[in-house]
Amino acid sequence: MKILCPVCGKPTDRLIDGLCPECYRRSRRIMEPKRDALRVKVCRKCGRLYYKDEWLSSSEELAMSVEKDLPRLVKVRGELRSARVSLYIDKGFAEVHAVGRADSGIDFFYEETLRIPLKTEYSICDWCLGKVSKKKSAIVQVRASERELSNDEKKAVYKVLDELSSSGNAEALPWDVKEEAGGLDLYFSSPRAAREVVRRLSERVYFEVLETSKKVGVDGSGHEKYQSTIRLLLPHIARGDVVLYRNEYFLVKDVDPKRVTLLNLSSYEKEVYMLNKSLLSRISVIARANELKMGVVVYTAGDKVHVMSNDYKVYEVDIPPSARKLFQEEQTVGLLVLENKVLLIPSPP
Ligand SMILES: [Zn+2]
Ligand SMILES: [Zn+2]
């Protein structure tokens, strides 16, 4: 039996909410907007689009991202079979083309289009700011030769960054710092900022500079883009190491940006040398500070000092008269047991 639709007057098999399916479909939409607008950032340099925490390189990618985000953007009545998004960024709207039905009582599926205002805001994307790995414009790698960076050395790097940030010079700061392979990687958006940090660090730490530059692509305005890597190589020696230099053993007392101070472990005299490549190439590390045994001076007699190591072995070591004050009874000392020699290292005060 046919019923007449109260709105259009046509005969129909059934009424949904008092309307024929055609009239219901016209008055009850499958999709209702949940938001007043779609908000998108546009990079003013390269045109990339930002949506949902991501910089996208084309409007096709943006359309896909918006499609995935539809449950947050539209409320669905009835049944949605598929939805496709078209963007008209310069016209200021997006369209969602849906196929579905607003009520399961409608025995056909149909297409419906929802127009959502699209609001754009200009910004600079991570790529143009140098924040994306492929276009990082300058990396400073701080490394030490044959060892990891010491805490003192890491502190020196952070100190330089602190100085820059407290001088309000945010542009000069790296946008990321990573602990990497026993060293630090500092990522800068400009090579100039990177060089300034290198210059400041050179006032605190000795290093050799190796600089490389490689082409990583083309930027939004068609210019070739280069990434420069500045590798700072700190010396293989650090404070507290026991080293061999010109066939004598030394304790590294201090390394500053220009000099190294060594304590001769036979005479216990200090020697100061200008730091340079050729000096460093002649110094070999015998033991790192943390590889030394600890011991206690148990007694001294004449030029002999008796030391008990923390594994309860007693060693008798000849000490020149000028150095006896460094090894008083009950004093803690460092100990390096070599094949034919035992080295006593005075504890730092
Ligand atoms: Zn009707
Ligand atoms: Zn950009």
Coordinates of C-alpha atoms and ligand atoms in Angstrom, one line a residue:
M1 CA 0.0 0.0 0.0
K2 CA 1.4 3.4 -1.0
I3 CA 1.3 6.4 1.4
L4 CA 1.5 10.0 0.2
C5 CA 4.5 12.0 1.5
P6 CA 3.2 15.0 3.4
V7 CA 5.9 17.2 2.0
C8 CA 6.2 16.4 -1.7
G9 CA 2.9 14.6 -2.1
K10 CA 4.4 11.7 -3.9
P11 CA 3.3 8.1 -3.1
T12 CA 5.9 6.2 -1.2
D13 CA 6.3 2.7 0.4
R14 CA 7.4 4.1 3.7
L15 CA 7.9 7.2 5.7
I16 CA 11.0 8.0 7.7
D17 CA 10.4 10.5 10.4
G18 CA 7.2 11.3 8.6
L19 CA 8.9 12.0 5.2
C20 CA 9.4 10.0 2.1
P21 CA 13.0 8.8 1.6
E22 CA 13.7 11.6 -1.0
C23 CA 12.5 14.3 1.3
Y24 CA 14.2 12.8 4.3
R25 CA 17.5 12.7 2.3
R26 CA 17.1 16.4 1.4
S27 CA 16.3 17.6 5.0
R28 CA 18.6 15.3 7.0
R29 CA 22.1 15.3 5.9
I30 CA 24.6 12.4 6.3
M31 CA 27.3 14.8 7.4
E32 CA 27.1 17.8 9.7
P33 CA 30.2 19.8 10.4
K34 CA 31.6 19.6 13.9
R35 CA 34.0 22.5 13.4
D36 CA 33.4 25.9 11.9
A37 CA 36.5 25.7 9.8
L38 CA 39.5 23.7 8.7
R39 CA 42.6 25.4 9.9
V40 CA 45.8 25.0 7.8
K41 CA 49.2 26.7 8.0
V42 CA 50.9 27.5 4.8
C43 CA 54.7 28.0 4.6
R44 CA 55.3 31.4 3.1
K45 CA 58.6 30.3 1.7
C46 CA 57.9 26.9 0.1
G47 CA 54.1 26.5 0.2
R48 CA 54.2 23.4 2.4
L49 CA 51.0 22.8 4.4
Y50 CA 50.7 22.1 8.1
Y51 CA 47.9 20.0 9.4
K52 CA 47.7 17.7 12.5
D53 CA 51.3 18.2 13.7
E54 CA 52.8 17.6 10.3
W55 CA 54.2 19.6 7.4
L56 CA 52.9 18.2 4.2
S57 CA 54.5 18.7 0.8
S58 CA 51.4 18.8 -1.4
S59 CA 47.6 19.5 -1.3
E60 CA 47.1 15.8 -2.2
E61 CA 48.8 14.8 1.0
L62 CA 46.8 17.4 2.9
A63 CA 43.6 16.0 1.4
M64 CA 44.6 12.5 2.6
S65 CA 45.4 13.8 6.0
V66 CA 42.0 15.5 6.3
E67 CA 40.2 12.4 5.1
K68 CA 41.8 10.4 8.0
D69 CA 40.7 13.2 10.3
L70 CA 37.1 13.2 9.2
P71 CA 35.6 11.7 12.4
R72 CA 36.9 14.7 14.2
L73 CA 35.5 17.1 11.6
V74 CA 32.1 15.8 10.8
K75 CA 29.3 14.1 12.6
V76 CA 27.7 11.3 10.6
R77 CA 24.0 10.4 10.6
G78 CA 23.0 7.0 9.2
E79 CA 25.7 5.2 7.2
L80 CA 28.8 6.6 5.5
R81 CA 30.2 4.3 2.8
S82 CA 33.1 6.4 1.6
A83 CA 34.3 10.0 1.8
R84 CA 36.7 11.9 -0.4
V85 CA 38.1 15.4 0.3
S86 CA 38.8 18.1 -2.3
L87 CA 40.6 21.2 -1.3
Y88 CA 40.2 24.7 -2.8
I89 CA 42.8 26.5 -0.7
D90 CA 42.8 29.7 -2.7
K91 CA 39.0 29.8 -2.7
G92 CA 39.0 29.2 1.1
F93 CA 37.0 26.0 1.3
A94 CA 37.2 22.2 1.3
E95 CA 34.6 19.8 0.1
V96 CA 33.8 16.4 1.5
H97 CA 32.1 14.1 -1.1
A98 CA 30.4 11.3 0.7
V99 CA 28.5 8.3 -0.4
G100 CA 26.1 6.8 2.1
R101 CA 22.6 7.1 3.4
A102 CA 21.2 9.2 6.2
D103 CA 18.9 6.4 7.5
S104 CA 19.0 2.6 6.9
G105 CA 15.3 2.9 5.9
I106 CA 16.5 4.5 2.6
D107 CA 17.0 1.6 0.3
F108 CA 19.7 3.3 -1.8
F109 CA 23.0 5.0 -1.4
Y110 CA 23.7 8.5 -2.7
E111 CA 26.3 11.1 -2.9
E112 CA 26.3 14.2 -0.7
T113 CA 28.8 17.1 -0.6
L114 CA 29.7 19.1 2.5
R115 CA 31.5 22.3 2.1
I116 CA 33.8 23.4 5.0
P117 CA 35.4 26.8 5.2
L118 CA 39.2 26.5 5.1
K119 CA 41.2 29.1 6.9
T120 CA 44.9 29.5 6.2
E121 CA 47.6 31.2 8.3
Y122 CA 51.1 31.9 7.0
S123 CA 54.1 30.5 8.8
I124 CA 57.5 29.1 8.1
C125 CA 57.8 25.4 7.9
D126 CA 60.3 23.1 9.7
W127 CA 62.1 22.5 6.4
C128 CA 62.6 26.1 5.7
L129 CA 63.7 26.6 9.3
G130 CA 66.2 23.9 8.8
K131 CA 64.5 21.5 11.2
V132 CA 64.2 18.6 9.0
S133 CA 67.0 16.1 8.7
K134 CA 67.4 16.2 5.0
K135 CA 67.9 19.9 5.0
K136 CA 69.6 20.5 8.3
S137 CA 71.8 23.3 7.2
A138 CA 74.7 22.9 9.7
I139 CA 75.7 20.3 12.1
V140 CA 78.4 20.6 14.6
Q141 CA 79.7 17.3 15.8
V142 CA 81.8 17.4 18.9
R143 CA 83.9 14.3 19.3
A144 CA 87.0 13.2 21.1
S145 CA 89.6 11.2 19.5
E146 CA 89.8 7.5 20.7
R147 CA 87.4 8.1 23.6
E148 CA 84.0 9.6 24.7
L149 CA 83.7 13.2 25.7
S150 CA 84.3 13.8 29.3
N151 CA 81.7 15.4 31.5
D152 CA 83.8 18.5 31.7
E153 CA 83.9 18.8 28.0
K154 CA 80.1 18.3 27.7
K155 CA 79.7 20.9 30.3
A156 CA 81.8 23.3 28.3
V157 CA 79.5 22.9 25.3
Y158 CA 76.4 23.4 27.4
K159 CA 78.0 26.5 29.0
V160 CA 78.5 28.1 25.6
L161 CA 74.8 27.4 24.8
D162 CA 73.7 28.9 28.1
E163 CA 75.7 32.0 27.5
L164 CA 74.1 32.5 24.1
S165 CA 70.6 31.8 25.4
S166 CA 71.0 34.2 28.3
S167 CA 72.2 36.9 25.9
G168 CA 68.8 36.5 24.2
N169 CA 70.4 35.4 21.0
A170 CA 67.9 32.6 20.2
E171 CA 68.8 32.6 16.5
A172 CA 72.3 31.6 17.4
L173 CA 71.2 28.5 19.3
P174 CA 71.0 25.0 17.9
W175 CA 67.5 23.8 17.5
D176 CA 68.5 20.4 18.7
V177 CA 71.3 18.8 20.6
K178 CA 71.8 15.0 20.7
E179 CA 74.2 12.8 22.5
E180 CA 75.6 10.7 19.8
A181 CA 78.5 8.1 19.6
G182 CA 80.1 9.3 22.7
G183 CA 79.9 12.9 21.6
L184 CA 77.4 15.7 21.0
D185 CA 75.6 16.7 17.7
L186 CA 74.3 20.2 17.5
Y187 CA 71.9 21.1 14.8
F188 CA 71.7 24.7 13.5
S189 CA 69.5 26.3 11.0
S190 CA 72.3 28.5 9.8
P191 CA 76.0 27.8 9.2
R192 CA 76.8 31.2 10.6
A193 CA 75.2 30.3 14.0
A194 CA 77.2 27.1 13.9
R195 CA 80.5 28.9 13.4
E196 CA 79.8 31.3 16.2
V197 CA 79.3 28.4 18.6
V198 CA 82.5 26.8 17.4
R199 CA 84.3 30.1 17.9
R200 CA 83.1 30.4 21.5
L201 CA 83.8 26.8 22.3
S202 CA 87.4 27.3 21.0
E203 CA 87.9 29.7 23.9
R204 CA 87.1 26.8 26.3
V205 CA 88.3 23.6 24.7
Y206 CA 91.2 22.6 22.4
F207 CA 90.1 20.9 19.2
E208 CA 90.9 20.5 15.6
V209 CA 88.3 21.5 13.0
L210 CA 87.3 19.4 10.0
E211 CA 84.6 21.0 7.9
T212 CA 82.7 19.3 5.1
S213 CA 79.8 20.5 3.0
K214 CA 77.5 18.4 0.8
K215 CA 74.6 19.2 -1.4
V216 CA 71.4 17.9 0.0
G217 CA 68.8 19.2 -2.5
V218 CA 67.1 22.2 -3.8
D219 CA 65.2 24.7 -1.7
G220 CA 61.8 26.2 -2.5
S221 CA 63.2 29.0 -4.5
G222 CA 65.3 26.7 -6.7
H223 CA 68.6 27.3 -5.0
E224 CA 70.8 24.3 -4.3
K225 CA 70.9 23.6 -0.6
Y226 CA 74.0 22.5 1.2
Q227 CA 74.5 20.9 4.5
S228 CA 77.7 21.7 6.2
T229 CA 79.1 19.5 8.9
I230 CA 81.7 20.9 11.2
R231 CA 83.5 18.2 13.1
L232 CA 85.4 19.2 16.2
L233 CA 87.9 16.7 17.2
L234 CA 89.0 17.0 20.8
P235 CA 92.4 15.4 21.8
H236 CA 92.6 11.8 22.7
I237 CA 94.0 12.8 26.1
A238 CA 92.0 14.1 29.0
R239 CA 92.5 15.2 32.6
G240 CA 93.5 12.3 34.8
D241 CA 94.9 10.0 32.0
V242 CA 98.3 8.4 32.4
V243 CA 100.3 8.9 29.3
L244 CA 103.7 8.0 27.8
Y245 CA 105.6 10.9 26.2
R246 CA 109.3 10.7 25.1
N247 CA 109.6 7.4 27.0
E248 CA 108.4 8.9 30.3
Y249 CA 105.2 8.5 32.2
F250 CA 103.0 11.5 32.9
L251 CA 99.7 12.2 34.5
V252 CA 97.6 14.7 32.5
K253 CA 96.9 17.4 35.1
D254 CA 95.1 19.8 32.8
V255 CA 94.1 20.4 29.2
D256 CA 93.1 23.9 28.3
P257 CA 92.4 25.5 24.9
K258 CA 96.1 26.1 24.3
R259 CA 98.2 24.0 26.7
V260 CA 98.5 20.7 28.4
T261 CA 100.0 20.4 31.8
L262 CA 101.7 17.1 32.5
L263 CA 103.0 15.7 35.8
N264 CA 106.1 13.6 35.3
L265 CA 105.5 10.4 37.3
S266 CA 109.2 9.9 38.0
S267 CA 110.3 13.4 39.1
Y268 CA 106.8 14.6 40.0
E269 CA 107.7 17.9 38.3
K270 CA 105.1 19.7 36.2
E271 CA 105.7 20.3 32.5
V272 CA 103.6 22.6 30.3
Y273 CA 103.4 22.2 26.6
M274 CA 101.6 24.1 23.8
L275 CA 98.9 21.9 22.3
N276 CA 99.2 21.1 18.7
K277 CA 98.8 18.2 16.3
S278 CA 102.4 17.1 16.4
L279 CA 102.6 17.1 20.2
L280 CA 99.4 15.1 20.4
S281 CA 100.7 12.6 17.9
R282 CA 103.6 11.8 20.2
I283 CA 101.6 11.3 23.4
S284 CA 100.1 7.8 24.0
V285 CA 97.5 7.0 26.6
I286 CA 98.5 4.2 28.9
A287 CA 95.5 4.3 31.2
R288 CA 92.4 6.3 31.6
A289 CA 91.6 7.9 34.9
N290 CA 88.9 5.4 35.7
E291 CA 91.2 2.4 35.0
L292 CA 93.6 3.3 37.8
K293 CA 93.6 1.2 41.0
M294 CA 93.1 3.0 44.2
G295 CA 95.4 2.4 47.2
V296 CA 96.5 3.8 50.5
V297 CA 100.0 4.8 51.7
V298 CA 100.6 2.4 54.6
Y299 CA 104.1 3.7 55.5
T300 CA 107.0 5.6 54.2
A301 CA 110.7 4.9 55.0
G302 CA 113.5 6.9 53.4
D303 CA 112.8 7.1 49.7
K304 CA 110.4 4.1 49.8
V305 CA 106.7 4.5 49.9
H306 CA 104.6 1.4 50.7
V307 CA 101.1 1.4 49.3
M308 CA 98.3 -1.1 49.7
S309 CA 96.0 -1.4 46.8
N310 CA 92.3 -2.0 47.3
D311 CA 92.8 -5.6 46.5
Y312 CA 95.2 -5.9 49.5
K313 CA 98.5 -6.1 47.6
V314 CA 101.4 -4.1 49.0
Y315 CA 103.7 -2.3 46.6
E316 CA 107.1 -0.6 47.4
V317 CA 107.8 2.4 45.2
D318 CA 110.8 4.7 45.0
I319 CA 109.8 8.3 45.4
P320 CA 112.3 11.2 45.0
P321 CA 112.7 13.4 48.2
S322 CA 111.1 16.4 46.5
A323 CA 107.9 14.4 46.0
R324 CA 107.5 12.8 49.4
K325 CA 105.1 15.4 50.6
L326 CA 102.7 14.1 48.0
F327 CA 102.6 10.6 49.6
Q328 CA 102.0 10.9 53.3
E329 CA 100.9 7.9 55.4
E330 CA 97.1 7.1 55.2
Q331 CA 96.8 9.2 52.0
T332 CA 94.7 7.8 49.1
V333 CA 96.6 7.5 45.9
G334 CA 96.1 6.1 42.4
L335 CA 98.1 3.1 41.3
L336 CA 99.1 1.8 37.9
V337 CA 100.9 -1.5 38.0
L338 CA 102.9 -2.0 34.8
E339 CA 105.1 -5.0 34.0
N340 CA 108.3 -3.6 35.3
K341 CA 107.2 -0.6 37.2
V342 CA 104.5 0.7 39.6
L343 CA 103.4 4.2 39.1
L344 CA 102.0 6.2 42.0
I345 CA 99.5 8.9 41.1
P346 CA 98.9 11.6 43.8
S347 CA 95.2 12.1 44.5
P348 CA 93.8 15.4 43.4
P349 CA 93.5 17.7 46.4
Ligands
ZN1 ZN 8.6 13.5 -0.1
ZN2 ZN 58.7 25.9 3.9

